[in-house]
Coordinates of N, CA and C in Angstrom, one line a residue:
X1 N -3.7 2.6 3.2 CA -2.6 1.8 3.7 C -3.2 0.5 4.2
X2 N -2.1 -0.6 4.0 CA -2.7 -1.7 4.5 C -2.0 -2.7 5.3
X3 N -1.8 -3.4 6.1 CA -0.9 -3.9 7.3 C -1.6 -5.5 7.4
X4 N -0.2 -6.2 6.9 CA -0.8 -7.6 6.5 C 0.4 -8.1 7.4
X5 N 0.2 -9.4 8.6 CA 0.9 -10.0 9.6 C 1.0 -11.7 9.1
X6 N 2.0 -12.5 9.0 CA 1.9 -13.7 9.3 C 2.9 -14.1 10.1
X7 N 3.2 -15.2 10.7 CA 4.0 -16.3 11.7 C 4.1 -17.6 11.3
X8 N 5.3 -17.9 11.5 CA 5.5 -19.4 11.0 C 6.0 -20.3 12.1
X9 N 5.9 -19.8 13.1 CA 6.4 -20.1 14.3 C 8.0 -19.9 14.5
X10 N 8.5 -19.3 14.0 CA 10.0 -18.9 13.9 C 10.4 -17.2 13.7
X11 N 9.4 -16.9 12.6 CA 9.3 -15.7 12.1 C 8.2 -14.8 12.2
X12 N 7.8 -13.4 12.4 CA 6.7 -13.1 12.1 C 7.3 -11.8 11.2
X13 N 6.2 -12.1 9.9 CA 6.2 -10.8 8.7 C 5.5 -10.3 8.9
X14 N 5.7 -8.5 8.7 CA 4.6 -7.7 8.5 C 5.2 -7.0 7.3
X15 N 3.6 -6.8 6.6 CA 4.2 -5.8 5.5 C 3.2 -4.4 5.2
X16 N 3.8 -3.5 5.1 CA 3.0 -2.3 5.6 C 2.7 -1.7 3.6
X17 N 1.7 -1.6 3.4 CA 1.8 -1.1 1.6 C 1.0 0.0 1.6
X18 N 0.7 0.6 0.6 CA 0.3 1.6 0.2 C -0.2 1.3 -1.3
X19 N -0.8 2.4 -1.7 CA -1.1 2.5 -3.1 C -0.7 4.1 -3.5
X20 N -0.1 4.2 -3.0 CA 0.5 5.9 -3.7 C 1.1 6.2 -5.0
X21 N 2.0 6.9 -5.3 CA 2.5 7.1 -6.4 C 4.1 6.2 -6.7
X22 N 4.2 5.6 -5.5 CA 5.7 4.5 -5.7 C 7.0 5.6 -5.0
X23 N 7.9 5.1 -5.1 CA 9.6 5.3 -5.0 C 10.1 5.3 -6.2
X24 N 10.9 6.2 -6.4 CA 11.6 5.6 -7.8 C 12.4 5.1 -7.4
X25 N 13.1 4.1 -8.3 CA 14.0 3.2 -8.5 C 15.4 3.8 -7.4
X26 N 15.8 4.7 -8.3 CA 17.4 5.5 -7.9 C 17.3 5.3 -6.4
X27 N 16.0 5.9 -5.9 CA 15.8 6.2 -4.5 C 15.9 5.1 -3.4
X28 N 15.3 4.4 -4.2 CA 14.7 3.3 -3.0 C 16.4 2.8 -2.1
X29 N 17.5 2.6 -2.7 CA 18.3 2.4 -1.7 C 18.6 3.2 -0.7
X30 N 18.3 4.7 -1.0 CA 18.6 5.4 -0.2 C 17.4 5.6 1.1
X31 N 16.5 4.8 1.3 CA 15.5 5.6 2.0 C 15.4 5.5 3.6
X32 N 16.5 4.5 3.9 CA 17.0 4.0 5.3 C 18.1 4.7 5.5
X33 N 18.1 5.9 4.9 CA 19.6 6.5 5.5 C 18.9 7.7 6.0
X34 N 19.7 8.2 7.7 CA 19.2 9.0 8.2 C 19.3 10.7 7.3
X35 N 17.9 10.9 7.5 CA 18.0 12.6 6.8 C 17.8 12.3 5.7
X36 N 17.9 11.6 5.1 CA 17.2 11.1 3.4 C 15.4 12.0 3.4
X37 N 15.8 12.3 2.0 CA 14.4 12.7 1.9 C 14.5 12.8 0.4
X38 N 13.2 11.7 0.2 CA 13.1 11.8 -1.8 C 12.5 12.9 -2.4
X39 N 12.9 13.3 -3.6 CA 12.4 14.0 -4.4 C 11.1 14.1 -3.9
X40 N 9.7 13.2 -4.2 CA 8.6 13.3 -4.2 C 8.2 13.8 -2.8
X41 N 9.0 14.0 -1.6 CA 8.3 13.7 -0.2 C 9.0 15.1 0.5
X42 N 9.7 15.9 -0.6 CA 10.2 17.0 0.0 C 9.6 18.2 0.0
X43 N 8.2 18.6 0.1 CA 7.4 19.6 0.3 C 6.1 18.3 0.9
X44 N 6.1 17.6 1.6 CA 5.9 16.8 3.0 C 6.4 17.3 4.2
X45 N 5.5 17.5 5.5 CA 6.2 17.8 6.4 C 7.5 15.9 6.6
X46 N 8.4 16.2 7.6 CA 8.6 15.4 8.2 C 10.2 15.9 8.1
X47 N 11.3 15.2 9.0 CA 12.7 15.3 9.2 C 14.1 14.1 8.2
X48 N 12.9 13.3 7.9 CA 13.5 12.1 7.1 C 14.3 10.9 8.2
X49 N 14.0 10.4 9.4 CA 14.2 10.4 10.1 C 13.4 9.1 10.9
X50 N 12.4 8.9 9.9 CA 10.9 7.7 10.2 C 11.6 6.6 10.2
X51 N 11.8 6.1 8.6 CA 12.7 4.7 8.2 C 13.9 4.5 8.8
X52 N 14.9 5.8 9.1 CA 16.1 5.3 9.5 C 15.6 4.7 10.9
X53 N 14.9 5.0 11.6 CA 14.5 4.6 12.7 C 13.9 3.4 13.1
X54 N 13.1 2.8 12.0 CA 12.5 1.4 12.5 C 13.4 0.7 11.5
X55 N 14.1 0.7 10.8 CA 15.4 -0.2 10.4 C 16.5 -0.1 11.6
X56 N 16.5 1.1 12.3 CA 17.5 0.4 13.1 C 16.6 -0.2 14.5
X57 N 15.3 -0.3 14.7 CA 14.8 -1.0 15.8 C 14.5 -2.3 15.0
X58 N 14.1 -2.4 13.8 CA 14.3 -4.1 13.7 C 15.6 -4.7 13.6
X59 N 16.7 -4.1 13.2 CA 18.0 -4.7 13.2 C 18.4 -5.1 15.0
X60 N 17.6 -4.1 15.8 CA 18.3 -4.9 16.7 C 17.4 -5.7 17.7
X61 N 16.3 -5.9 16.9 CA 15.6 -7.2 17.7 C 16.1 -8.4 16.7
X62 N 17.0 -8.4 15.7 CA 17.5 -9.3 14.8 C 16.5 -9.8 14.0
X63 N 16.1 -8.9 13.0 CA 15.1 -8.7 12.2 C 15.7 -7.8 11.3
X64 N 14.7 -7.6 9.7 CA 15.4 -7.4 8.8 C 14.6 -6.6 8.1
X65 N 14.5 -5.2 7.3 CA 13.4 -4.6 6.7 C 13.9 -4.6 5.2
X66 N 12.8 -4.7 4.2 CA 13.1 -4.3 3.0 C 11.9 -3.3 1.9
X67 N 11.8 -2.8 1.2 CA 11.4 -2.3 0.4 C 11.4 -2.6 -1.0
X68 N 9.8 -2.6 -1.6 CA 9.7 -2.9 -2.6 C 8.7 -1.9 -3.6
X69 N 8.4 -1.5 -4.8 CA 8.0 -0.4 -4.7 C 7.9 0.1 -6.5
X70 N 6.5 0.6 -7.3 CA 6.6 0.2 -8.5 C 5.9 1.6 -9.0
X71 N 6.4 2.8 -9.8 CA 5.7 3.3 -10.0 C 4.4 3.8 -10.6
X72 N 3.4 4.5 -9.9 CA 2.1 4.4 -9.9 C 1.4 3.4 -9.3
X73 N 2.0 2.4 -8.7 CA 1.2 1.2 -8.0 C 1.7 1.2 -6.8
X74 N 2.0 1.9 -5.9 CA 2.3 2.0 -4.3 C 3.8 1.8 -4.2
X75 N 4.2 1.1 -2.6 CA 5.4 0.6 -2.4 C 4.7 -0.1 -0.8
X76 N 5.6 -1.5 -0.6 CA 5.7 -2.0 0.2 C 6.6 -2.3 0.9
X77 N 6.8 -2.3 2.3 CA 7.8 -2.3 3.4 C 7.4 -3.6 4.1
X78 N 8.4 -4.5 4.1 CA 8.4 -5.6 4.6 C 9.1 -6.0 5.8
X79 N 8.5 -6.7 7.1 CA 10.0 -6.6 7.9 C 9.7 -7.9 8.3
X80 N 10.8 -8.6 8.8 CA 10.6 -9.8 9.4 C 11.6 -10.0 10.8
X81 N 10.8 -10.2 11.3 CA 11.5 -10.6 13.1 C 11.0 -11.7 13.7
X82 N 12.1 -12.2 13.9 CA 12.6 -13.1 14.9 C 11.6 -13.5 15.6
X83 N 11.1 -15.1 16.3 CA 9.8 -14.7 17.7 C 10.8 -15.5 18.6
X84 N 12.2 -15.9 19.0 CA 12.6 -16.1 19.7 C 13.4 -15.2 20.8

C-alpha cells in the first residue's frame, strides 16, 4: 500500500493505492454503499462498512472520495478536502 499527500493551498489530496488484484468494473460503483461487499472480498473478514464510512466523513468536512481501479494492477482511492 502506498499513501501519496499533496496541497495546493486550497485543497489537500490523498490517494491511498494498492497493487492487488483490482475491483471489477460492475463493482466499483457500488463500494460506498453501506454493507456492500464484492465478490472478491467476501471470504475477507470485515462488515463492509470501512468505505461507507470515510465517504461519509469526507463528505462532511466538504470533501469528495473517488475510486479508480484496473484489473490485475491495483485500485486507487482518492479524496480531496477542503483546508479551509
Amino acid at each position: 500500500i502506498e499513501v501519496r499527500a499533496i496541497e495546493d493551498g486550497r485543497v489537500v489530496t490523498v490517494e491511498v493505492a494498492d497493487t492487488g488484484p483490482g475491483i471489477p468494473e460492475n463493482e466499483r460503483p457500488h463500494v460506498f454503499e453501506e454493507l456492500y461487499r464484492g465478490q472478491g472480498a467476501r471470504g475477507t473478514a470485515g462488515s463492509g462498512l470501512g468505505l461507507a464510512l470515510v465517504r461519509a466523513i469526507v463528505e462532511r468536512h466538504g470533501g469528495t472520495v473517488t475510486v479508480r481501479s484496473r484489473k490485475g494492477k491495483g485500485t486507487v482511492f482518492t479524496l480531496h478536502l477542503p483546508l479551509d
